[in-house]
Amino acid sequence: DVKVTQSSRYLVKRTGEKVFLECVQDMDHENMFWYRQDPGLGLRLIYFSYDVKMKEKGDIPEGYSVSREKKERFSLILESASTNQTSMYLCASKGATGTHYEQYFGPGTRLTVT
Amino acid sequence: GQNIDQPTEMTATEGAIVQINCTYQTSGFNGLFWYQQHAGEAPTFLSYNVLDGLEEKGRFSSFLSRSKGYSYLLLKELQMKDSASYLCAALDSNYQLIWGAGTKLIIKP
């Protein structure tokens, strides 16, 4: 079974803090994704990575950065958290690039920025 | 632009059948996914269609019409545990997923 884990289920941070969200997958998947999910808006892609040290901007990268130093780990960084970044953050992974394979999701991190 | 439309919320009765519709407009098309997401949990894969027609998988079936840009998810013999959000997502020409906002399905006894 594919397993995608995220470092925290719930996180509360203050405005201006630097926030790290970690994601680890155990299936040797090449592709990893970070989404945020807000009511009525569906899943929106922040960044994705198709290989170690490679990253691509998604639809809403502003205010975020990512790091992929190892194949199994993909980190999302909020350099200076703001209240409009309060959201559910979902990490996902997928097998080979350019395929129809499904994405496997982690349990999500509900981030509140106060 | 790329767009996925699906109803925001639907209500159905336990034991009944419900059809959740999804229309899509994408730059190229490499298939359509349905995911189920229970409240507070991660989305889980239900089905993938790339050819026209109906694919059946137990109580759940998924249909695709590429010419109409249309798909539906059919749930039969509804159970209370089917109360969840159902997410439609289309794979575009770059193999990127375009997600709908999800349909919240409420099952009543």
Short mmCIF file of C-alpha atoms in Angstrom, two decimals:
data_model
loop_
_atom_site.label_atom_id
_atom_site.label_comp_id
_atom_site.label_asym_id
_atom_site.label_seq_id
_atom_site.Cartn_x
_atom_site.Cartn_y
_atom_site.Cartn_z
CA ASP A 1 0.00 0.00 0.00
CA VAL A 2 1.21 3.47 -0.89
CA LYS A 3 1.67 5.59 2.16
CA VAL A 4 1.96 9.35 2.17
CA THR A 5 2.52 10.95 5.55
CA GLN A 6 2.50 14.57 6.60
CA SER A 7 4.33 15.90 9.62
CA SER A 8 1.34 17.44 11.41
CA ARG A 9 -2.44 17.10 11.26
CA TYR A 10 -3.05 20.46 12.91
CA LEU A 11 -0.79 23.47 13.18
CA VAL A 12 -1.30 26.95 14.62
CA LYS A 13 1.19 29.66 13.71
CA ARG A 14 1.44 33.39 14.14
CA THR A 15 1.55 35.93 11.31
CA GLY A 16 5.11 36.39 10.08
CA GLU A 17 6.40 33.04 11.28
CA LYS A 18 8.28 30.71 8.95
CA VAL A 19 6.35 27.46 8.57
CA PHE A 20 7.58 24.10 7.34
CA LEU A 21 5.19 21.38 6.19
CA GLU A 22 6.81 18.02 5.54
CA CYS A 23 5.58 15.21 3.34
CA VAL A 24 7.08 11.74 2.96
CA GLN A 25 6.06 8.94 0.59
CA ASP A 26 7.26 5.37 0.70
CA MET A 27 6.58 4.15 -2.86
CA ASP A 28 9.57 5.59 -4.70
CA HIS A 29 7.25 7.91 -6.65
CA GLU A 30 8.87 10.46 -8.91
CA ASN A 31 6.14 13.08 -8.69
CA MET A 32 5.06 14.92 -5.59
CA PHE A 33 2.54 17.73 -5.20
CA TRP A 34 1.41 20.31 -2.70
CA TYR A 35 -2.19 21.53 -2.78
CA ARG A 36 -4.32 23.73 -0.62
CA GLN A 37 -8.00 23.05 -0.21
CA ASP A 38 -10.49 25.74 0.73
CA PRO A 39 -14.29 25.45 0.90
CA GLY A 40 -15.94 26.04 -2.47
CA LEU A 41 -12.63 26.28 -4.32
CA GLY A 42 -11.51 22.70 -4.64
CA LEU A 43 -7.90 21.62 -4.73
CA ARG A 44 -5.46 24.24 -5.95
CA LEU A 45 -1.93 23.28 -6.93
CA ILE A 46 0.82 25.24 -5.20
CA TYR A 47 3.97 23.48 -6.41
CA PHE A 48 4.95 20.13 -7.77
CA SER A 49 8.17 18.22 -8.29
CA TYR A 50 8.91 15.53 -10.87
CA ASP A 51 12.37 14.65 -9.59
CA VAL A 52 14.84 15.35 -6.82
CA LYS A 53 15.85 19.03 -6.72
CA MET A 54 13.32 19.80 -9.48
CA LYS A 55 10.29 21.98 -8.83
CA GLU A 56 7.58 23.61 -10.88
CA LYS A 57 5.13 26.33 -9.92
CA GLY A 58 1.50 25.42 -9.83
CA ASP A 59 -1.47 27.75 -9.99
CA ILE A 60 -0.91 29.63 -6.73
CA PRO A 61 2.82 29.65 -5.80
CA GLU A 62 2.94 33.16 -4.35
CA GLY A 63 4.01 33.18 -0.72
CA TYR A 64 5.27 29.60 -0.84
CA SER A 65 8.47 27.77 -1.68
CA VAL A 66 9.37 24.09 -1.76
CA SER A 67 12.33 21.81 -1.29
CA ARG A 68 12.98 18.30 -2.55
CA GLU A 69 16.41 17.11 -1.48
CA LYS A 70 15.47 13.43 -1.36
CA LYS A 71 13.09 11.50 -3.57
CA GLU A 72 10.77 10.50 -0.73
CA ARG A 73 10.47 13.93 0.88
CA PHE A 74 8.82 17.13 -0.35
CA SER A 75 8.64 20.16 1.91
CA LEU A 76 6.41 23.20 1.64
CA ILE A 77 7.69 26.42 3.19
CA LEU A 78 5.72 29.50 4.08
CA GLU A 79 8.46 32.12 4.38
CA SER A 80 6.29 34.57 6.33
CA ALA A 81 2.89 33.17 7.19
CA SER A 82 -0.15 35.34 6.65
CA THR A 83 -3.77 34.88 7.71
CA ASN A 84 -4.85 34.23 4.12
CA GLN A 85 -2.70 31.11 4.18
CA THR A 86 -5.00 29.52 6.74
CA SER A 87 -6.13 26.40 4.91
CA MET A 88 -5.97 22.64 4.59
CA TYR A 89 -2.72 21.58 2.93
CA LEU A 90 -2.60 18.27 1.13
CA CYS A 91 0.45 16.49 -0.19
CA ALA A 92 0.21 13.87 -2.92
CA SER A 93 2.51 11.59 -4.87
CA LYS A 94 2.25 9.81 -8.19
CA GLY A 95 4.28 7.30 -10.15
CA ALA A 96 5.90 8.02 -13.52
CA THR A 97 5.70 11.49 -15.04
CA GLY A 98 3.37 12.02 -17.97
CA THR A 99 1.02 9.20 -17.12
CA HIS A 100 -2.58 8.78 -16.06
CA TYR A 101 -1.62 7.16 -12.76
CA GLU A 102 -3.68 8.30 -9.82
CA GLN A 103 -2.33 10.55 -7.11
CA TYR A 104 -2.09 9.27 -3.55
CA PHE A 105 -2.79 11.79 -0.84
CA GLY A 106 -1.53 12.31 2.66
CA PRO A 107 -3.97 12.97 5.53
CA GLY A 108 -3.58 16.74 5.27
CA THR A 109 -2.37 19.49 7.58
CA ARG A 110 -4.91 22.00 8.78
CA LEU A 111 -2.93 25.21 9.24
CA THR A 112 -4.32 28.18 11.13
CA VAL A 113 -2.41 31.46 11.00
CA THR A 114 -3.44 33.95 13.69
CA GLY B 1 -9.45 28.64 -19.74
CA GLN B 2 -9.69 25.30 -18.02
CA ASN B 3 -12.76 24.59 -15.95
CA ILE B 4 -14.55 21.80 -14.11
CA ASP B 5 -18.17 22.14 -13.00
CA GLN B 6 -20.02 19.92 -10.59
CA PRO B 7 -22.93 20.54 -8.21
CA THR B 8 -22.03 21.88 -4.80
CA GLU B 9 -24.28 19.62 -2.78
CA MET B 10 -26.70 16.74 -3.27
CA THR B 11 -28.98 14.84 -0.92
CA ALA B 12 -30.12 11.24 -1.32
CA THR B 13 -31.79 8.52 0.69
CA GLU B 14 -30.12 5.40 2.05
CA GLY B 15 -30.64 2.49 -0.35
CA ALA B 16 -31.35 4.74 -3.33
CA ILE B 17 -29.28 5.64 -6.43
CA VAL B 18 -27.61 9.00 -7.03
CA GLN B 19 -25.83 10.43 -10.07
CA ILE B 20 -23.21 13.15 -9.65
CA ASN B 21 -22.49 15.05 -12.85
CA CYS B 22 -19.30 16.75 -13.96
CA THR B 23 -18.58 18.84 -17.03
CA TYR B 24 -15.09 19.83 -18.04
CA GLN B 25 -13.21 22.12 -20.39
CA THR B 26 -9.49 21.52 -20.62
CA SER B 27 -6.53 22.13 -22.90
CA GLY B 28 -6.27 18.64 -24.25
CA PHE B 29 -7.64 15.65 -22.39
CA ASN B 30 -5.99 12.54 -21.01
CA GLY B 31 -8.76 11.18 -18.87
CA LEU B 32 -11.05 11.91 -15.97
CA PHE B 33 -10.77 10.91 -12.32
CA TRP B 34 -13.26 10.63 -9.50
CA TYR B 35 -12.07 10.78 -5.89
CA GLN B 36 -13.97 10.38 -2.65
CA GLN B 37 -13.15 12.55 0.35
CA HIS B 38 -14.69 12.03 3.78
CA ALA B 39 -14.77 15.07 6.03
CA GLY B 40 -11.34 15.81 7.50
CA GLU B 41 -9.66 13.04 5.50
CA ALA B 42 -7.55 12.73 2.37
CA PRO B 43 -9.12 12.17 -1.05
CA THR B 44 -9.03 8.53 -2.18
CA PHE B 45 -9.14 7.31 -5.76
CA LEU B 46 -12.42 5.89 -7.06
CA SER B 47 -12.18 5.67 -10.85
CA TYR B 48 -10.42 6.73 -14.02
CA ASN B 49 -12.03 6.97 -17.49
CA VAL B 50 -10.33 7.83 -20.73
CA LEU B 51 -12.59 6.09 -23.25
CA ASP B 52 -16.28 6.81 -23.79
CA GLY B 53 -18.65 4.61 -21.91
CA LEU B 54 -19.53 3.23 -18.53
CA GLU B 55 -17.09 1.54 -16.17
CA GLU B 56 -18.60 -0.39 -13.30
CA LYS B 57 -16.86 -1.12 -10.04
CA GLY B 58 -19.16 -2.68 -7.49
CA ARG B 59 -21.76 -0.17 -6.29
CA PHE B 60 -19.96 2.66 -8.07
CA SER B 61 -19.92 3.31 -11.81
CA SER B 62 -18.36 6.13 -13.81
CA PHE B 63 -19.37 7.32 -17.26
CA LEU B 64 -17.52 9.48 -19.78
CA SER B 65 -18.54 11.26 -22.98
CA ARG B 66 -15.50 12.94 -24.51
CA SER B 67 -17.49 14.64 -27.26
CA LYS B 68 -19.73 16.31 -24.67
CA GLY B 69 -17.03 17.00 -22.08
CA TYR B 70 -19.19 15.20 -19.55
CA SER B 71 -18.84 12.56 -16.89
CA TYR B 72 -20.96 11.20 -14.10
CA LEU B 73 -20.44 9.06 -11.05
CA LEU B 74 -23.31 6.70 -10.24
CA LEU B 75 -23.66 5.35 -6.72
CA LYS B 76 -26.13 2.51 -6.15
CA GLU B 77 -27.59 1.04 -2.95
CA LEU B 78 -26.48 4.07 -1.02
CA GLN B 79 -25.09 3.53 2.46
CA MET B 80 -24.60 6.08 5.22
CA LYS B 81 -20.84 5.69 4.84
CA ASP B 82 -21.16 7.11 1.30
CA SER B 83 -21.74 10.54 2.84
CA ALA B 84 -18.66 12.38 1.59
CA SER B 85 -17.47 14.85 -0.99
CA TYR B 86 -16.89 13.55 -4.51
CA LEU B 87 -14.19 15.29 -6.52
CA CYS B 88 -14.06 15.29 -10.30
CA ALA B 89 -10.67 16.00 -11.93
CA ALA B 90 -9.63 16.07 -15.58
CA LEU B 91 -6.11 15.34 -16.81
CA ASP B 92 -5.02 17.94 -19.37
CA SER B 93 -2.55 17.68 -22.24
CA ASN B 94 0.40 18.17 -19.85
CA TYR B 95 -0.88 15.41 -17.55
CA GLN B 96 -1.80 17.99 -14.93
CA LEU B 97 -5.00 17.49 -12.96
CA ILE B 98 -7.66 20.18 -13.12
CA TRP B 99 -9.92 19.80 -10.09
CA GLY B 100 -13.57 20.58 -9.56
CA ALA B 101 -14.70 22.10 -6.26
CA GLY B 102 -16.33 18.83 -5.21
CA THR B 103 -19.89 17.70 -4.59
CA LYS B 104 -20.92 17.15 -0.99
CA LEU B 105 -23.26 14.15 -0.86
CA ILE B 106 -25.57 13.91 2.13
CA ILE B 107 -27.25 10.56 2.75
CA LYS B 108 -30.44 10.53 4.83
CA PRO B 109 -31.85 7.43 6.51
#
